PDB file of C-alpha atoms in Angstrom:
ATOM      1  CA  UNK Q 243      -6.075  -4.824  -8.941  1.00 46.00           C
ATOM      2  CA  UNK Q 244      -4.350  -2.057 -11.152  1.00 54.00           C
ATOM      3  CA  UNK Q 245      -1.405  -3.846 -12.976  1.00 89.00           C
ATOM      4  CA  UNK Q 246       0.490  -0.784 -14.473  1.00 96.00           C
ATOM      5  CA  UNK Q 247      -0.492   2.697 -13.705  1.00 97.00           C
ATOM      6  CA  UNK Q 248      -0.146   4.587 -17.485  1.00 98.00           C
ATOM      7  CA  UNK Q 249       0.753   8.787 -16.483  1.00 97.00           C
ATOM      8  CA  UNK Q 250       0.394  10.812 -19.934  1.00 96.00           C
ATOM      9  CA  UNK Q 251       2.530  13.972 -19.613  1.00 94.00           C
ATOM     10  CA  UNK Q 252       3.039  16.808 -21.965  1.00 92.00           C
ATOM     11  CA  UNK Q 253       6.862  18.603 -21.396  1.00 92.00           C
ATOM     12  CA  UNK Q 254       6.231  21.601 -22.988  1.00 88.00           C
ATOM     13  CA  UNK Q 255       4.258  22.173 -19.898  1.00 88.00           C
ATOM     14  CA  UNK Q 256       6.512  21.116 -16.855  1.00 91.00           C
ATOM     15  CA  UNK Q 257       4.871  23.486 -14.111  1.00 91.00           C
ATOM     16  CA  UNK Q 258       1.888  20.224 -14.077  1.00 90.00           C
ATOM     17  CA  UNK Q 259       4.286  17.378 -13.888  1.00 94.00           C
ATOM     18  CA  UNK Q 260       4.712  17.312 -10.092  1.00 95.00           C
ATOM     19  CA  UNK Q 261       0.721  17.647  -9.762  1.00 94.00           C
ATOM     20  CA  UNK Q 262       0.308  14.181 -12.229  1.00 95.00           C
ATOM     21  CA  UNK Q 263       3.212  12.333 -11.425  1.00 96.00           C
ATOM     22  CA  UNK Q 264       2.777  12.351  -7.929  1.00 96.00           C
ATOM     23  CA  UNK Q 265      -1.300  11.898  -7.925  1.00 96.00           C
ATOM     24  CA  UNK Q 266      -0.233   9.050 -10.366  1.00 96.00           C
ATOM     25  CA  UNK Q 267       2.374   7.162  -8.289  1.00 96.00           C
ATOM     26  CA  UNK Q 268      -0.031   7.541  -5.288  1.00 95.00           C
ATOM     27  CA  UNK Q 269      -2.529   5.721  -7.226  1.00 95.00           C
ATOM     28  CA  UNK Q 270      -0.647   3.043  -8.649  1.00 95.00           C
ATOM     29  CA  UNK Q 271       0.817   2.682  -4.740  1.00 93.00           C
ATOM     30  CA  UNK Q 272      -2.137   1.708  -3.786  1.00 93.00           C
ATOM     31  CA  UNK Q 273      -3.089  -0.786  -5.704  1.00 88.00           C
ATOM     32  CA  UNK Q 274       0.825  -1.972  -6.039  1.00 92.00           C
ATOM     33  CA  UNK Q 275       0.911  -1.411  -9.350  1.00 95.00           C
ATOM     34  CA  UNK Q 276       4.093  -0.427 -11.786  1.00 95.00           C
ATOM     35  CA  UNK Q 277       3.989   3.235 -12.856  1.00 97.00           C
ATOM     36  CA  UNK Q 278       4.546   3.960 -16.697  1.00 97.00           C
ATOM     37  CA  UNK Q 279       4.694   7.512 -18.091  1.00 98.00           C
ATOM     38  CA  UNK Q 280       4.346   8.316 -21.925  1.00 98.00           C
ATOM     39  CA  UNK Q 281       4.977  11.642 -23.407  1.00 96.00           C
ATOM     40  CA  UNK Q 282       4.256  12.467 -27.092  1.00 94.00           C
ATOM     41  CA  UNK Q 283       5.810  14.393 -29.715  1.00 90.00           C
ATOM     42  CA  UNK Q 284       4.215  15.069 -32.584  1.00 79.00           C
ATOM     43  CA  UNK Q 285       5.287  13.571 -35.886  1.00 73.00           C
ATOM     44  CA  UNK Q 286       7.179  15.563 -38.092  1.00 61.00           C
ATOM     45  CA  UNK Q 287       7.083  13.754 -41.066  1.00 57.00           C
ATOM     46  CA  UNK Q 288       3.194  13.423 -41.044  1.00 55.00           C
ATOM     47  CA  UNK Q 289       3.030  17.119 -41.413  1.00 58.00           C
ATOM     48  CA  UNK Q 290       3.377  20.132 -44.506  1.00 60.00           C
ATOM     49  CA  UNK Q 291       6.123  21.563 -42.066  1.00 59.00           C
ATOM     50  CA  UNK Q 292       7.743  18.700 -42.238  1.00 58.00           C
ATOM     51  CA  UNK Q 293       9.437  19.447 -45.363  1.00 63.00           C
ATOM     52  CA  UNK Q 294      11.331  22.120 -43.297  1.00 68.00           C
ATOM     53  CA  UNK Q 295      12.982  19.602 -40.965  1.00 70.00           C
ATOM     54  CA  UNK Q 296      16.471  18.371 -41.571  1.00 74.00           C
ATOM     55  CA  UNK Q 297      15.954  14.108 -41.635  1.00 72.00           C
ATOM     56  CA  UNK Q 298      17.357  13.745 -38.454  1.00 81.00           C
ATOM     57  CA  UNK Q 299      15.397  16.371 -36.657  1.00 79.00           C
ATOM     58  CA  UNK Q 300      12.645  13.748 -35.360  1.00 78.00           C
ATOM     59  CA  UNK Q 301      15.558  11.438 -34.149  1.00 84.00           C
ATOM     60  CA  UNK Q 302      17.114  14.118 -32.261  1.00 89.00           C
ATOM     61  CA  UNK Q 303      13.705  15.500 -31.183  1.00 86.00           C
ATOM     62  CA  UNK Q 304      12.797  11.388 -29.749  1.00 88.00           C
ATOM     63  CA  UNK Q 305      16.058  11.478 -28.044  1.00 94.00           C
ATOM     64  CA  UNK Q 306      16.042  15.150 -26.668  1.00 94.00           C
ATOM     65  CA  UNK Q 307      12.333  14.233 -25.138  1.00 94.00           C
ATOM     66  CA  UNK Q 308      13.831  10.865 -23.407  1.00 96.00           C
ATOM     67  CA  UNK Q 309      16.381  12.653 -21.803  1.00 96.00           C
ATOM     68  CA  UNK Q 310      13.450  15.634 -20.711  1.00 96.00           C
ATOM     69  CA  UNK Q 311      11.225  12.805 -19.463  1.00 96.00           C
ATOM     70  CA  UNK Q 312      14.181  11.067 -17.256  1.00 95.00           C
ATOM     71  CA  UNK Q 313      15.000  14.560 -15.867  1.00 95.00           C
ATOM     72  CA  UNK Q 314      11.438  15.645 -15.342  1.00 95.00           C
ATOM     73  CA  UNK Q 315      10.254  12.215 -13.422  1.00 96.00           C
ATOM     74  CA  UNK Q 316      13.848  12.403 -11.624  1.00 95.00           C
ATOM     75  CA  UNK Q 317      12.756  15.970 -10.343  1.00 95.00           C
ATOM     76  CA  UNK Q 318       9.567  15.682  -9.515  1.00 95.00           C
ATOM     77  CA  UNK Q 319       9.855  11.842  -7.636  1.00 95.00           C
ATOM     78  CA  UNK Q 320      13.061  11.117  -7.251  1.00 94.00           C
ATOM     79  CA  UNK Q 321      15.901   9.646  -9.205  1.00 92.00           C
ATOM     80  CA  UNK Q 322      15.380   6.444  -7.051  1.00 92.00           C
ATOM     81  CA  UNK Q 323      11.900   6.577  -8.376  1.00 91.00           C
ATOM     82  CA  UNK Q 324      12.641   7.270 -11.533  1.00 90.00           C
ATOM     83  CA  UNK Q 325      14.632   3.758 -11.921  1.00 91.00           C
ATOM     84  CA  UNK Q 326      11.885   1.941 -11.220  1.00 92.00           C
ATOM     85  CA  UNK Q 327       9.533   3.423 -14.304  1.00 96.00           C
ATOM     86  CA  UNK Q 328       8.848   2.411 -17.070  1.00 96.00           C
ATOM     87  CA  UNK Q 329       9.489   5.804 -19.703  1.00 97.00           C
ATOM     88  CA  UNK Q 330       8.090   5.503 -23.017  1.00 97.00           C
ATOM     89  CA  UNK Q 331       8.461   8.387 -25.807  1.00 97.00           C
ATOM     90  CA  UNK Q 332       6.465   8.061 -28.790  1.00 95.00           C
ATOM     91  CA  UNK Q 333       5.350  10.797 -32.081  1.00 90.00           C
ATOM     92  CA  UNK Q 334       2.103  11.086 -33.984  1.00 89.00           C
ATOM     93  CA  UNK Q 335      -0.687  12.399 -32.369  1.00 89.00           C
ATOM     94  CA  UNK Q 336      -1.362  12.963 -28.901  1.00 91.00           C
ATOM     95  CA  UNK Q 337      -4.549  11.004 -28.572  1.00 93.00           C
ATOM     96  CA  UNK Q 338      -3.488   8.009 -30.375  1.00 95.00           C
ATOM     97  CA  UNK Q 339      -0.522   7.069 -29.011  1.00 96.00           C
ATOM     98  CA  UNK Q 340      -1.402   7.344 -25.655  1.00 96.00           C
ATOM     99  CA  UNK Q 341      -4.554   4.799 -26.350  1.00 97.00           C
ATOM    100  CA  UNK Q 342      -1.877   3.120 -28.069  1.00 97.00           C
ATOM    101  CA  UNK Q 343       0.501   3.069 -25.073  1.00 98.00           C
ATOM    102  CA  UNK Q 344      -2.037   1.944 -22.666  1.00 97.00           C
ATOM    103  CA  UNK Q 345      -3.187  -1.143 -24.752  1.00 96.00           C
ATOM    104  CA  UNK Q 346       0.313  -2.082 -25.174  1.00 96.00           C
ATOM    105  CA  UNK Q 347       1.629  -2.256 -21.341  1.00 96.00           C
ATOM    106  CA  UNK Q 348      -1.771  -3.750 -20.327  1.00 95.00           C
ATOM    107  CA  UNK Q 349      -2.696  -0.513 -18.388  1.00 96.00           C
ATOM    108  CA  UNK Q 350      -5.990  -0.609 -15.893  1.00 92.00           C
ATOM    109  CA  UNK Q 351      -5.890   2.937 -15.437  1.00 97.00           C
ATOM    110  CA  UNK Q 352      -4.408   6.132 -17.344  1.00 97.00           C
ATOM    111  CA  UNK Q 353      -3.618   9.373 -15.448  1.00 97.00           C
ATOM    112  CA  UNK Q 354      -3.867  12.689 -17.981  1.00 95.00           C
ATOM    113  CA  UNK Q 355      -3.571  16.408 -17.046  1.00 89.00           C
ATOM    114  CA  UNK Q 356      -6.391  18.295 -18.826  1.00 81.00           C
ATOM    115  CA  UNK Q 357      -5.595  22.414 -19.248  1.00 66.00           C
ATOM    116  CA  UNK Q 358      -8.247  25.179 -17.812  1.00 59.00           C
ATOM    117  CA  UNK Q 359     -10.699  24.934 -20.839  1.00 53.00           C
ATOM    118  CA  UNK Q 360     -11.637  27.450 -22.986  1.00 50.00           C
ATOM    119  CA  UNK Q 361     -14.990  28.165 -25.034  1.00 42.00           C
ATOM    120  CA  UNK Q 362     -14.247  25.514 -27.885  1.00 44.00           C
ATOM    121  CA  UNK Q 363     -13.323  22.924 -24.765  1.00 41.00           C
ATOM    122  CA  UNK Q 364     -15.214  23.934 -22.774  1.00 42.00           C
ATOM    123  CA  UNK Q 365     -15.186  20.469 -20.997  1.00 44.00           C
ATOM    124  CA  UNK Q 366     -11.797  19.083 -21.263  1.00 48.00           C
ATOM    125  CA  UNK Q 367      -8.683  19.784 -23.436  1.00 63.00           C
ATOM    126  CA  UNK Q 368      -9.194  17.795 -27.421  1.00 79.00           C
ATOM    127  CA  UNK Q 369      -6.858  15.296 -26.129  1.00 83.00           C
ATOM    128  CA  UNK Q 370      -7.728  14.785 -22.589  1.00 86.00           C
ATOM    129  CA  UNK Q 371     -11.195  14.236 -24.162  1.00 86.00           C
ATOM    130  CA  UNK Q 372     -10.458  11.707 -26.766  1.00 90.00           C
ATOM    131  CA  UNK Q 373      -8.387   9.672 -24.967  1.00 93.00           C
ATOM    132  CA  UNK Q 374     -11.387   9.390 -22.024  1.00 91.00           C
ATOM    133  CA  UNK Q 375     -14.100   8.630 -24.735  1.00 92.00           C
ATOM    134  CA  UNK Q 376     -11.937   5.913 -26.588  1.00 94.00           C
ATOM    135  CA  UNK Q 377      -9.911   4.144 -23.551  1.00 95.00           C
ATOM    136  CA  UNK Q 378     -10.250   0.956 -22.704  1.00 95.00           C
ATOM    137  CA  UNK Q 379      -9.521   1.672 -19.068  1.00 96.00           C
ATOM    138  CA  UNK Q 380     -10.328   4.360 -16.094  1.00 95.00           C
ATOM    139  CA  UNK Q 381      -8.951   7.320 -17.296  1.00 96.00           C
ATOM    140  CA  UNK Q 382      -8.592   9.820 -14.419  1.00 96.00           C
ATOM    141  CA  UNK Q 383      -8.097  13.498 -15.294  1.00 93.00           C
ATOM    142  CA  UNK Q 384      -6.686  15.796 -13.163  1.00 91.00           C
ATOM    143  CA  UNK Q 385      -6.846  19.483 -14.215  1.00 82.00           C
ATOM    144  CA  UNK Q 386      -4.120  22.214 -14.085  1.00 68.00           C
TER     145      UNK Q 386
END
């Protein structure tokens, strides 16, 4: 049995929420299970370009992507639904924190979007990819 159903979205690409988030709250419906999604912004500080940031640009960036996630689970299941997830934002890299994520709320299975690839991924998208090779879970990918 699936005890928390881990949904990885991107919002700088919110024409493939309503594909993941509702083939990830089917999934976790049928095994009962809680729904958690996790989007990731990258970190600011970590970066050359960071230098250009004003010191409260990552807050304000953390807070601005909270409010995107509520609004973007809200409209694509439901503001009844959305009460009842769990919504995580973390920074750093992609990848990482979403392995990071899953370990953390004990997830069974993590739901990922994966972009049409090109010739350098061909397979699957860099992050789509690392998170399936290093996941201690199912890890199903559903492409846009």
């Amino acid at each position: 049995m699936t005890n928390t159903v881990l949904v990885a979205i991107d919002l700088s690409h919110p024409e493939h929420h309503a594909d993941i988030l509702t083939r990830a709250q089917k999934l976790a419906g049928m095994d009962g299970a809680s729904l958690a999604v996790v989007t990731v912004i990258p970190d600011f500080g970590m970066s050359i370009v960071g230098t250009y940031f004003s010191e409260d640009a990552e807050k304000r960036a953390l807070k601005e992507a909270a409010t995107s996630l509520h609004a973007a689970i809200s409209g694509c299941l439901g503001a009844p639904e959305d009460k009842n997830i769990t919504h995580i934002v973390r920074h750093g890299t992609a990848y990482q924190e979403i392995l990071a994520t899953a370990d953390e709320v004990g997830a069974s299975l993590i739901v990922i979007g994966a972009h049409r690839p090109d010739f350098r991924d061909y397979f699957l998208g860099p992050n789509a990819a690392r998170v399936v090779r290093h996941a201690k879970c199912s890890v199903y990918v559903i492409r846009s």
